[in-house]
mmCIF file of N, CA, C and O in Angstrom:
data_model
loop_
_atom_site.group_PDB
_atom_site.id
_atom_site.type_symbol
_atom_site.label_atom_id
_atom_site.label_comp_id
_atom_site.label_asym_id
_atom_site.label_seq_id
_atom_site.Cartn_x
_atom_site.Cartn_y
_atom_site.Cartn_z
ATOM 1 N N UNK X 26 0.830 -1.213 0.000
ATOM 2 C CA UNK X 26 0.000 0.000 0.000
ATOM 3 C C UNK X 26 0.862 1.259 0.000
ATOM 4 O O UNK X 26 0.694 2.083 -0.899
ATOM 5 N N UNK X 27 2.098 1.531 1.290
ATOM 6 C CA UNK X 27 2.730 2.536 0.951
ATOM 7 C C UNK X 27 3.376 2.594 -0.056
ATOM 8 O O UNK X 27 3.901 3.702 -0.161
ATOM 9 N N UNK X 28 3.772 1.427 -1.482
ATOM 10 C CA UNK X 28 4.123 1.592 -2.395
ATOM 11 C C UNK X 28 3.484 2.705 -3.349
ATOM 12 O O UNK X 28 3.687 2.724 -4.563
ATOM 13 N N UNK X 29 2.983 3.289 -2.920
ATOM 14 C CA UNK X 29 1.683 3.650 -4.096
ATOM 15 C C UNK X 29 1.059 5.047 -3.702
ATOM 16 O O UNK X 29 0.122 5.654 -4.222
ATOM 17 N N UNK X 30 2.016 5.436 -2.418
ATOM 18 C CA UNK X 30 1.717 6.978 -1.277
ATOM 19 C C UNK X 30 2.920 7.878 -2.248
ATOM 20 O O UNK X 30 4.045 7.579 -2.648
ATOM 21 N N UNK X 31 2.303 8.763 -2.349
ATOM 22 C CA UNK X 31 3.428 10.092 -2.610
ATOM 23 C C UNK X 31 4.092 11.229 -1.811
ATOM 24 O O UNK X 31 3.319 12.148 -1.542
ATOM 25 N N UNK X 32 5.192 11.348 -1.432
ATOM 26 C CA UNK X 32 5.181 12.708 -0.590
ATOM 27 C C UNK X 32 5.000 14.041 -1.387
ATOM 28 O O UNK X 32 5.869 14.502 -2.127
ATOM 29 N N UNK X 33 3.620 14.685 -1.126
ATOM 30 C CA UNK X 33 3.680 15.766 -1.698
ATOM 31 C C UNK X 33 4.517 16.892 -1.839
ATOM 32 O O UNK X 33 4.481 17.536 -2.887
ATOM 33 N N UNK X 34 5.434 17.278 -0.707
ATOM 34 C CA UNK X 34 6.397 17.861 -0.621
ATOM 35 C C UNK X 34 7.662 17.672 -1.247
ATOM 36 O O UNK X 34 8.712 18.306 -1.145
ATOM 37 N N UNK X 35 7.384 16.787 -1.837
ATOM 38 C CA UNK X 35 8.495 16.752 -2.887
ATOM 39 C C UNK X 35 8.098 17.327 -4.024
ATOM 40 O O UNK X 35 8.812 17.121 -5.005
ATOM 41 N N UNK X 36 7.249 17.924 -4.142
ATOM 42 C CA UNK X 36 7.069 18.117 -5.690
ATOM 43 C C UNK X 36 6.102 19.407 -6.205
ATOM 44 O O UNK X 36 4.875 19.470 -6.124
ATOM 45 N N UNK X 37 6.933 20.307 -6.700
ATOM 46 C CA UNK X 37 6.727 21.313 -6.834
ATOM 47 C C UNK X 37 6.758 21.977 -7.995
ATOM 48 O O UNK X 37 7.269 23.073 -8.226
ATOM 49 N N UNK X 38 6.000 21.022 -8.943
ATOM 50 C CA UNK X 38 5.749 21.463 -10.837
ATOM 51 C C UNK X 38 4.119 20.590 -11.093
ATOM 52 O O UNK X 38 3.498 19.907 -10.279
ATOM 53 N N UNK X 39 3.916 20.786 -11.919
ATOM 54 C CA UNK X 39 2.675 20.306 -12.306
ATOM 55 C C UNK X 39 2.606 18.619 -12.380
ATOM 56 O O UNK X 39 2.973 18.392 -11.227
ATOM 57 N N UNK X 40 2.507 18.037 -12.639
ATOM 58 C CA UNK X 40 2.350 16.399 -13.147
ATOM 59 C C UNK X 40 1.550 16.160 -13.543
ATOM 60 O O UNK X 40 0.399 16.556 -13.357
ATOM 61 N N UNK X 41 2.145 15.143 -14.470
ATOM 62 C CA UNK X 41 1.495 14.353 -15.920
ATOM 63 C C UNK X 41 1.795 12.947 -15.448
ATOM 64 O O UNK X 41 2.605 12.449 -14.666
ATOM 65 N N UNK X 42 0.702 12.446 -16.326
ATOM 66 C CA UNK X 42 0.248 10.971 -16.706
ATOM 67 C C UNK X 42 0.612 10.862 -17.915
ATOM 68 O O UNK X 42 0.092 11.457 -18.859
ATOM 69 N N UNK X 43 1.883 9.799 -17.992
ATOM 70 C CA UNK X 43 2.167 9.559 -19.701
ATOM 71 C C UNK X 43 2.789 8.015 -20.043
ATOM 72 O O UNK X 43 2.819 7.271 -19.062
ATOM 73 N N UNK X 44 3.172 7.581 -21.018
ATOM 74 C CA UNK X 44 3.748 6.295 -21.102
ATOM 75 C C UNK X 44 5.516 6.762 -21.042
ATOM 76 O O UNK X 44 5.897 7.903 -20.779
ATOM 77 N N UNK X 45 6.321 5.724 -21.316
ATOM 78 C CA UNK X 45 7.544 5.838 -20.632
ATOM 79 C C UNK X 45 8.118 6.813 -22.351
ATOM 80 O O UNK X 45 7.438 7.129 -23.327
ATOM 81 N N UNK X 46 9.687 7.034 -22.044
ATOM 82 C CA UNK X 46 10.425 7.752 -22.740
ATOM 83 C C UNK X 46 11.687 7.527 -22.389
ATOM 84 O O UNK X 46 12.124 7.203 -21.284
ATOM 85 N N UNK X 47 12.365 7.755 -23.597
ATOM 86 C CA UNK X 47 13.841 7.950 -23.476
ATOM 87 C C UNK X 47 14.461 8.422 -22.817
ATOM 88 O O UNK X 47 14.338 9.634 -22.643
ATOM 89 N N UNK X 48 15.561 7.576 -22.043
ATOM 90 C CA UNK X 48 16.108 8.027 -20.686
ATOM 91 C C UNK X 48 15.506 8.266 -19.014
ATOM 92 O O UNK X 48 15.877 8.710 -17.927
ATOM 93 N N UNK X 49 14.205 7.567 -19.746
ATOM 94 C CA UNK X 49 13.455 7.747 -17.734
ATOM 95 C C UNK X 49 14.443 6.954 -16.515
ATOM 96 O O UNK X 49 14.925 5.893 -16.911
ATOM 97 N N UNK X 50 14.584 7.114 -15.938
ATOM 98 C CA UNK X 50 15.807 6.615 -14.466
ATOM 99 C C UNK X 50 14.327 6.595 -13.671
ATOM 100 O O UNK X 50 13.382 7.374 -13.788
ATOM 101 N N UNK X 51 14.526 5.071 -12.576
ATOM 102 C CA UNK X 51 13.757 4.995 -11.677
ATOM 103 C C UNK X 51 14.470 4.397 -10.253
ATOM 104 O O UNK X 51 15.126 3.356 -10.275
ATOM 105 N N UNK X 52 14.307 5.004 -9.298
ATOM 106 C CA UNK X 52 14.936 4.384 -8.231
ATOM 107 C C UNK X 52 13.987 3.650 -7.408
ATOM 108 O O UNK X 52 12.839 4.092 -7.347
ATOM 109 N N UNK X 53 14.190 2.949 -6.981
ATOM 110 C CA UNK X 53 13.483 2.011 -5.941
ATOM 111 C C UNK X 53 13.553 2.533 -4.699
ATOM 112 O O UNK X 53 14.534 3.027 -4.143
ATOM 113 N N UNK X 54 12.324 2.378 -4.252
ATOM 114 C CA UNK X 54 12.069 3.596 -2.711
ATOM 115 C C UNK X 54 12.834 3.221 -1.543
ATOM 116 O O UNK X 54 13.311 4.029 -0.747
ATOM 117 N N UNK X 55 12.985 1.302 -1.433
ATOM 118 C CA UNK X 55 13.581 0.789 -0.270
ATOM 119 C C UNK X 55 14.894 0.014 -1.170
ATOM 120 O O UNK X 55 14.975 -1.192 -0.939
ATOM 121 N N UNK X 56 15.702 0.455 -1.952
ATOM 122 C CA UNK X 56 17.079 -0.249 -2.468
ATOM 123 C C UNK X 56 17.503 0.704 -3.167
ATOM 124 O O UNK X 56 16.794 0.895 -4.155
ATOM 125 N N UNK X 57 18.659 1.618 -3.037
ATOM 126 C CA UNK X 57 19.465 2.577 -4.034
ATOM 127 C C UNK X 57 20.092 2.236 -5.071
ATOM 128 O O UNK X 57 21.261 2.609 -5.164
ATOM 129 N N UNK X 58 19.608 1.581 -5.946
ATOM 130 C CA UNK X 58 19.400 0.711 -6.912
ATOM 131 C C UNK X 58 18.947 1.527 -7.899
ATOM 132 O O UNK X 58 17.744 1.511 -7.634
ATOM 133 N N UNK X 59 19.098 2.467 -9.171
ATOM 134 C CA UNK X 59 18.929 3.229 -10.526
ATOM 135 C C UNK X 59 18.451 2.341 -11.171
ATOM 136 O O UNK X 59 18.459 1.150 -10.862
ATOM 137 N N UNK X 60 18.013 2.795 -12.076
ATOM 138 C CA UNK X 60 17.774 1.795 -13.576
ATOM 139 C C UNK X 60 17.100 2.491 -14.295
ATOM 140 O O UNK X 60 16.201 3.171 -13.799
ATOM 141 N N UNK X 61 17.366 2.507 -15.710
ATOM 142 C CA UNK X 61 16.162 3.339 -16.525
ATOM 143 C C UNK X 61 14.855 1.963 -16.962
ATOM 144 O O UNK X 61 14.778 0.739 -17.064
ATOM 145 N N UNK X 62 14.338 2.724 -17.048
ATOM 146 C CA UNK X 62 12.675 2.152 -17.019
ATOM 147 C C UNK X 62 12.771 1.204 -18.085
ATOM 148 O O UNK X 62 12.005 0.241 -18.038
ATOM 149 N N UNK X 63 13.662 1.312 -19.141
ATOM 150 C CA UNK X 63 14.055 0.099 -20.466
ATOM 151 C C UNK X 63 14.522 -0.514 -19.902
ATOM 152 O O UNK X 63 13.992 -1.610 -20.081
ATOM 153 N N UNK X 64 15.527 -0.619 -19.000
ATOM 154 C CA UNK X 64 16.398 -1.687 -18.471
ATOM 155 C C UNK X 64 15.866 -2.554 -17.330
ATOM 156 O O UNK X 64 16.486 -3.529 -16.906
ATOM 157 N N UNK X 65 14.688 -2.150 -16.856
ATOM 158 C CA UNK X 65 13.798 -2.377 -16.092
ATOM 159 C C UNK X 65 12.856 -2.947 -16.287
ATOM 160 O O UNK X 65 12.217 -3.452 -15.363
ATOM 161 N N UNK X 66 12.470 -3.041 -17.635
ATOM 162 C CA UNK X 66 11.300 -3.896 -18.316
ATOM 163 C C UNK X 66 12.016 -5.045 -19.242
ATOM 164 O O UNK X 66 11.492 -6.041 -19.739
ATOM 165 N N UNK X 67 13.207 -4.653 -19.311
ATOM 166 C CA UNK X 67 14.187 -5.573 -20.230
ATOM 167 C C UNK X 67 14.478 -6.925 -19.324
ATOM 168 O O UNK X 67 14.355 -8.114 -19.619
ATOM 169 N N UNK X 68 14.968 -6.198 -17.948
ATOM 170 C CA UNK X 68 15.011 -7.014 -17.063
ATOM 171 C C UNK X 68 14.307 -8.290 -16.528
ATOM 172 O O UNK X 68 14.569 -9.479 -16.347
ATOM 173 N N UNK X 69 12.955 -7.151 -16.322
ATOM 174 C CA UNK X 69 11.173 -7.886 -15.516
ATOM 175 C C UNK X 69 10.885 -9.201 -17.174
ATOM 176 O O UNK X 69 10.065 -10.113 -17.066
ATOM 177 N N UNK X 70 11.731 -8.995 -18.537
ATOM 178 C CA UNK X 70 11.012 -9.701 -19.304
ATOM 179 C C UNK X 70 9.099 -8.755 -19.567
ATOM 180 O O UNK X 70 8.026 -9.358 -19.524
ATOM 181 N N UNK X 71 9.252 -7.441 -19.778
ATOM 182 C CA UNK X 71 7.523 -7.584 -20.220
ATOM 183 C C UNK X 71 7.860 -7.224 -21.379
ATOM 184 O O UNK X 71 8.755 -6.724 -22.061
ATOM 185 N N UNK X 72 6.765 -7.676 -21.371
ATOM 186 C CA UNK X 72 6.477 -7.690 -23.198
ATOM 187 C C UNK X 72 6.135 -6.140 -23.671
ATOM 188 O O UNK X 72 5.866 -5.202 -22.920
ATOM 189 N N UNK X 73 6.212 -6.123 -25.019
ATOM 190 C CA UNK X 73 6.662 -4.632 -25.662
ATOM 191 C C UNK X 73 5.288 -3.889 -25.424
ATOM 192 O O UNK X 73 5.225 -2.760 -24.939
ATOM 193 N N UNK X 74 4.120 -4.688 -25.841
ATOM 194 C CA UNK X 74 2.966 -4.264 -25.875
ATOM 195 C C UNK X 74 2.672 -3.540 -24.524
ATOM 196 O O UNK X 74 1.941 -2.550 -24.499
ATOM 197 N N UNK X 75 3.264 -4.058 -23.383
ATOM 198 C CA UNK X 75 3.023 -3.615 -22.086
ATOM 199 C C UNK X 75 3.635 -2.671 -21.564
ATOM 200 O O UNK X 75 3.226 -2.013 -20.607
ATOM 201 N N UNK X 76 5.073 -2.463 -22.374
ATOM 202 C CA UNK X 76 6.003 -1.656 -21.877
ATOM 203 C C UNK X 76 5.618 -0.081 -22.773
ATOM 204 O O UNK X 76 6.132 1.008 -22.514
ATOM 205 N N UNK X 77 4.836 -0.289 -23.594
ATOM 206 C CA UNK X 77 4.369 0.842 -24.825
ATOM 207 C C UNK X 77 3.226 1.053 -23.671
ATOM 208 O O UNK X 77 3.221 2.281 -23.758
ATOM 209 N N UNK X 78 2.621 0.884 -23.037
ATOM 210 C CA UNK X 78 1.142 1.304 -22.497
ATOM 211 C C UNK X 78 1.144 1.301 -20.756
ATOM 212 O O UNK X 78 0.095 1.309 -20.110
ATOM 213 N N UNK X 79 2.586 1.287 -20.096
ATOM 214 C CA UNK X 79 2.623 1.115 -18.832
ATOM 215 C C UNK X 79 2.662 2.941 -18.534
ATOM 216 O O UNK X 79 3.321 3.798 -19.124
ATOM 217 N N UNK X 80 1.607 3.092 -17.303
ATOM 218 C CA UNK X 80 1.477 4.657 -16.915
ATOM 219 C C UNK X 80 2.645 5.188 -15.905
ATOM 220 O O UNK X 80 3.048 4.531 -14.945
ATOM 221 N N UNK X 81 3.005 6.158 -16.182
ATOM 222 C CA UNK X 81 4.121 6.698 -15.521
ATOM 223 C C UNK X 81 3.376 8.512 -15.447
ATOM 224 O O UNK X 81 2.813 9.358 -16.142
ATOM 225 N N UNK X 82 3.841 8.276 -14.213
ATOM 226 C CA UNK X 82 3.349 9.714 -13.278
ATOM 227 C C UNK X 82 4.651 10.207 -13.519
ATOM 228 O O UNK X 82 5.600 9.423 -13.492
ATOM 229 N N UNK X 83 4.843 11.614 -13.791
ATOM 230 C CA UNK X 83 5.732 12.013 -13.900
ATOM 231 C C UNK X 83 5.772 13.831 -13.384
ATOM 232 O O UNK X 83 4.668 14.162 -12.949
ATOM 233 N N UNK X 84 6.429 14.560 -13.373
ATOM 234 C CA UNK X 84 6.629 16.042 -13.078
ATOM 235 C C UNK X 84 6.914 17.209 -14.422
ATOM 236 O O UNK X 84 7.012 16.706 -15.541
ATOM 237 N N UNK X 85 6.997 18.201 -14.343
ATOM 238 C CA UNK X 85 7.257 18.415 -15.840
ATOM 239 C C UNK X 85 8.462 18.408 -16.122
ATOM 240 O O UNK X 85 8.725 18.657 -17.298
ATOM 241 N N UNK X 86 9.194 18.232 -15.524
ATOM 242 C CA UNK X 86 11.016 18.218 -15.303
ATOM 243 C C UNK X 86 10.824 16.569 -16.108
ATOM 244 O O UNK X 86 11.814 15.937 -15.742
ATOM 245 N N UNK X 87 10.154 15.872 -16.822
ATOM 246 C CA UNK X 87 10.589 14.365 -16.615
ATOM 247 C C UNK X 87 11.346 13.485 -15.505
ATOM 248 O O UNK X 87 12.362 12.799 -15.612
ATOM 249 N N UNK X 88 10.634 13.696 -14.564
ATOM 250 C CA UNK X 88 11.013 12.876 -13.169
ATOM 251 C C UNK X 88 10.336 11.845 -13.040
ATOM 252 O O UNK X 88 9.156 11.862 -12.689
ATOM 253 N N UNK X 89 10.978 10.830 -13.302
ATOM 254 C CA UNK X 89 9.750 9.520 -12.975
ATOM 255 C C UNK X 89 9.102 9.702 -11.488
ATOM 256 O O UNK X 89 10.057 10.088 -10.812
ATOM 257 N N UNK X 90 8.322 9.644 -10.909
ATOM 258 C CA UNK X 90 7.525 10.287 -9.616
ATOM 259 C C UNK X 90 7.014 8.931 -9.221
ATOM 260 O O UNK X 90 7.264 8.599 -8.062
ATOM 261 N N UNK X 91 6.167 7.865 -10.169
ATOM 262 C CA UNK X 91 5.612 6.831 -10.113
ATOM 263 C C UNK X 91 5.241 6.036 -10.980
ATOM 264 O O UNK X 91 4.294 6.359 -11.697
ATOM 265 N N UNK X 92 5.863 4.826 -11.146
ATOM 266 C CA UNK X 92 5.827 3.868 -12.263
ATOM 267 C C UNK X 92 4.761 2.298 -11.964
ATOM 268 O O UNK X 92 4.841 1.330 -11.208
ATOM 269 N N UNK X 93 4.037 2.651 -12.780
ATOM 270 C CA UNK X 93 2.886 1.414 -12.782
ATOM 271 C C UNK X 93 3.299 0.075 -12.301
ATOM 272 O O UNK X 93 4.003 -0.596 -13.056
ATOM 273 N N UNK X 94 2.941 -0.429 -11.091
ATOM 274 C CA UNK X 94 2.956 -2.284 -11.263
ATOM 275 C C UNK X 94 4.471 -2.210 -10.379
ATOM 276 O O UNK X 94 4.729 -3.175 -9.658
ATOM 277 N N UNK X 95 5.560 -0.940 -10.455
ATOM 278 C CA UNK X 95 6.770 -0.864 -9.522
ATOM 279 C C UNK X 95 6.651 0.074 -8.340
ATOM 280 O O UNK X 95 7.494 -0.137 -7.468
ATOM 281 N N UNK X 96 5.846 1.008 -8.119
ATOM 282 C CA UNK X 96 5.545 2.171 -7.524
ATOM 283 C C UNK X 96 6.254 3.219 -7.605
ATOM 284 O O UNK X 96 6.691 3.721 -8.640
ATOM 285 N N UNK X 97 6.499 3.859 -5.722
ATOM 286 C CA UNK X 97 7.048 5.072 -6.139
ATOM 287 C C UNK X 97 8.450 5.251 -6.262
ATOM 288 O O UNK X 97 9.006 4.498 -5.461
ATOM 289 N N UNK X 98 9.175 5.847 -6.844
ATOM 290 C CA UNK X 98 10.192 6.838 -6.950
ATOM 291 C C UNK X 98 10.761 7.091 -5.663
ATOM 292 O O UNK X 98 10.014 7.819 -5.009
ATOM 293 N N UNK X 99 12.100 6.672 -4.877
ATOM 294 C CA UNK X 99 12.519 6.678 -3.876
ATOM 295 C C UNK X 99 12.512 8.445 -3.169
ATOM 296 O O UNK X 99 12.224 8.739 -2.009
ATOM 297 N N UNK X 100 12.927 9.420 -4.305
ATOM 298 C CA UNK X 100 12.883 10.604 -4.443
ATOM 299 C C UNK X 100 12.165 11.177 -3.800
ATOM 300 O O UNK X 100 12.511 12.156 -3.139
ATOM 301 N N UNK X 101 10.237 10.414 -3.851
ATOM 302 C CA UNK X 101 9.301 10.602 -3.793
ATOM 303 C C UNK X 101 8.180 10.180 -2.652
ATOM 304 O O UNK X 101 7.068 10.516 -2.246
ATOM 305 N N UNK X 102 9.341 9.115 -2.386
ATOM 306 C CA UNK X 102 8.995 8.250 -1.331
ATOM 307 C C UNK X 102 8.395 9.302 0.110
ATOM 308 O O UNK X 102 8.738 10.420 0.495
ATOM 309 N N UNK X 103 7.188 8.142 0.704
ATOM 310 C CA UNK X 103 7.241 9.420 1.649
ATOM 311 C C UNK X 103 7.842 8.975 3.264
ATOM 312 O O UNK X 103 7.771 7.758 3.432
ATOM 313 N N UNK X 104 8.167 9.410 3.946
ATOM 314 C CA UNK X 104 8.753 9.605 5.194
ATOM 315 C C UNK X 104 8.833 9.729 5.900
ATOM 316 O O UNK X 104 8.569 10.924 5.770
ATOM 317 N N UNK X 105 9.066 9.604 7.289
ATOM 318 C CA UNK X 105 8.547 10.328 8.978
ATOM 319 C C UNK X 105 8.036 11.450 8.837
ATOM 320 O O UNK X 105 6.985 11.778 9.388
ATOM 321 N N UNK X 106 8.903 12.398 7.866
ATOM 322 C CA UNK X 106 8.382 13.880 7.975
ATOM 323 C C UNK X 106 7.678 14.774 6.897
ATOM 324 O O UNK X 106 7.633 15.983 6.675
ATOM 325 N N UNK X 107 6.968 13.264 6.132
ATOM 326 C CA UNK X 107 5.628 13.614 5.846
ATOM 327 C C UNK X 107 4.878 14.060 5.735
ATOM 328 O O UNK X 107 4.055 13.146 5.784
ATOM 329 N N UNK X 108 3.876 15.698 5.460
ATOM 330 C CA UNK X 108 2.670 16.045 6.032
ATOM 331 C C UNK X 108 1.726 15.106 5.282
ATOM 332 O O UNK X 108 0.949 14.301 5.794
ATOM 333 N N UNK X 109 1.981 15.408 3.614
ATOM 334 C CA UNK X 109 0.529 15.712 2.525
ATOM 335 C C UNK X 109 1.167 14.647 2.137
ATOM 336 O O UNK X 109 2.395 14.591 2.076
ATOM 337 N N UNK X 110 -0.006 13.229 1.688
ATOM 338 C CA UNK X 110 0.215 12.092 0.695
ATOM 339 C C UNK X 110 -0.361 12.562 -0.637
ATOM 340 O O UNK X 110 -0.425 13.742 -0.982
ATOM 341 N N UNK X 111 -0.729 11.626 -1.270
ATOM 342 C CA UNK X 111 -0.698 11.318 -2.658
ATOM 343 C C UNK X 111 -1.122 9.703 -2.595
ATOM 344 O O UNK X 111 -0.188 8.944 -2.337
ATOM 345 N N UNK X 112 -2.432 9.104 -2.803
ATOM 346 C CA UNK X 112 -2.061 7.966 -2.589
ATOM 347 C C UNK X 112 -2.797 7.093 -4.079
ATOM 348 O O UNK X 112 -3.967 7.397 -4.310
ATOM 349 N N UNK X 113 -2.233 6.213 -4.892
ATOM 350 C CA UNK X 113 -2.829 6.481 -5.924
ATOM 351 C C UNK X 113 -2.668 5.047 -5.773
ATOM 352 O O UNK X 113 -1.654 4.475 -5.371
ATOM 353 N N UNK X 114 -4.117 4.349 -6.249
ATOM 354 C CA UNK X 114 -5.026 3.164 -6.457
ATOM 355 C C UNK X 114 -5.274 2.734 -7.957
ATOM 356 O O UNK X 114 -6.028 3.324 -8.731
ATOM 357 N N UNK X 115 -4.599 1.727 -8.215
ATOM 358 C CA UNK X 115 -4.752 1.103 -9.840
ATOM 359 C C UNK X 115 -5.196 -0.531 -9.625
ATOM 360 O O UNK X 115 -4.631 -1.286 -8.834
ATOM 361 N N UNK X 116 -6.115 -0.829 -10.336
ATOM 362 C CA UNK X 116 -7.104 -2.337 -10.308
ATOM 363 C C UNK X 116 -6.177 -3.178 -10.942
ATOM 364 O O UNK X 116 -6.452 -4.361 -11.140
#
């Protein structure tokens, strides 16, 4: 569940809902562990069809913020000192 919380205080530009792009970097919230989002689906094995249509929350800076099916963005992650979530629910 906290996979999927945002710290609002991190983020201070508009955000978009889009599919992935060239050069997206995603960090993992609990392992300092990089990877761009190709190397990440290259990895997981998904298939192209999935990797063309997976939703990525993003900032207008292109910040990966939150990546479908992996969650959030360590960046983004939220924290003891916390106020405002973000908590976003996908079926």
């Amino acid at each position: 569940y906290l996979n999927n919380c945002i710290d609002c205080d991190t983020i201070n530009c508009k955000l978009l809902l889009r599919t992935r792009r060239t050069g997206d970097r995603f960090t993992f919230a609990k392992r300092n562990v990089t990877k761009t989002v190709k190397k990440l689906f290259t990895e997981d094995k998904i298939p192209q069809n999935i990797r063309d249509n997976t939703v990525i929350l993003s900032d207008e800076n292109d910040n990966v913020i939150w990546l479908e099916n992996y969650g959030v963005n360590k960046k983004f992650a939220v924290n003891k000192d916390t106020d405002s979530i973000i908590v976003i629910r996908q079926k």
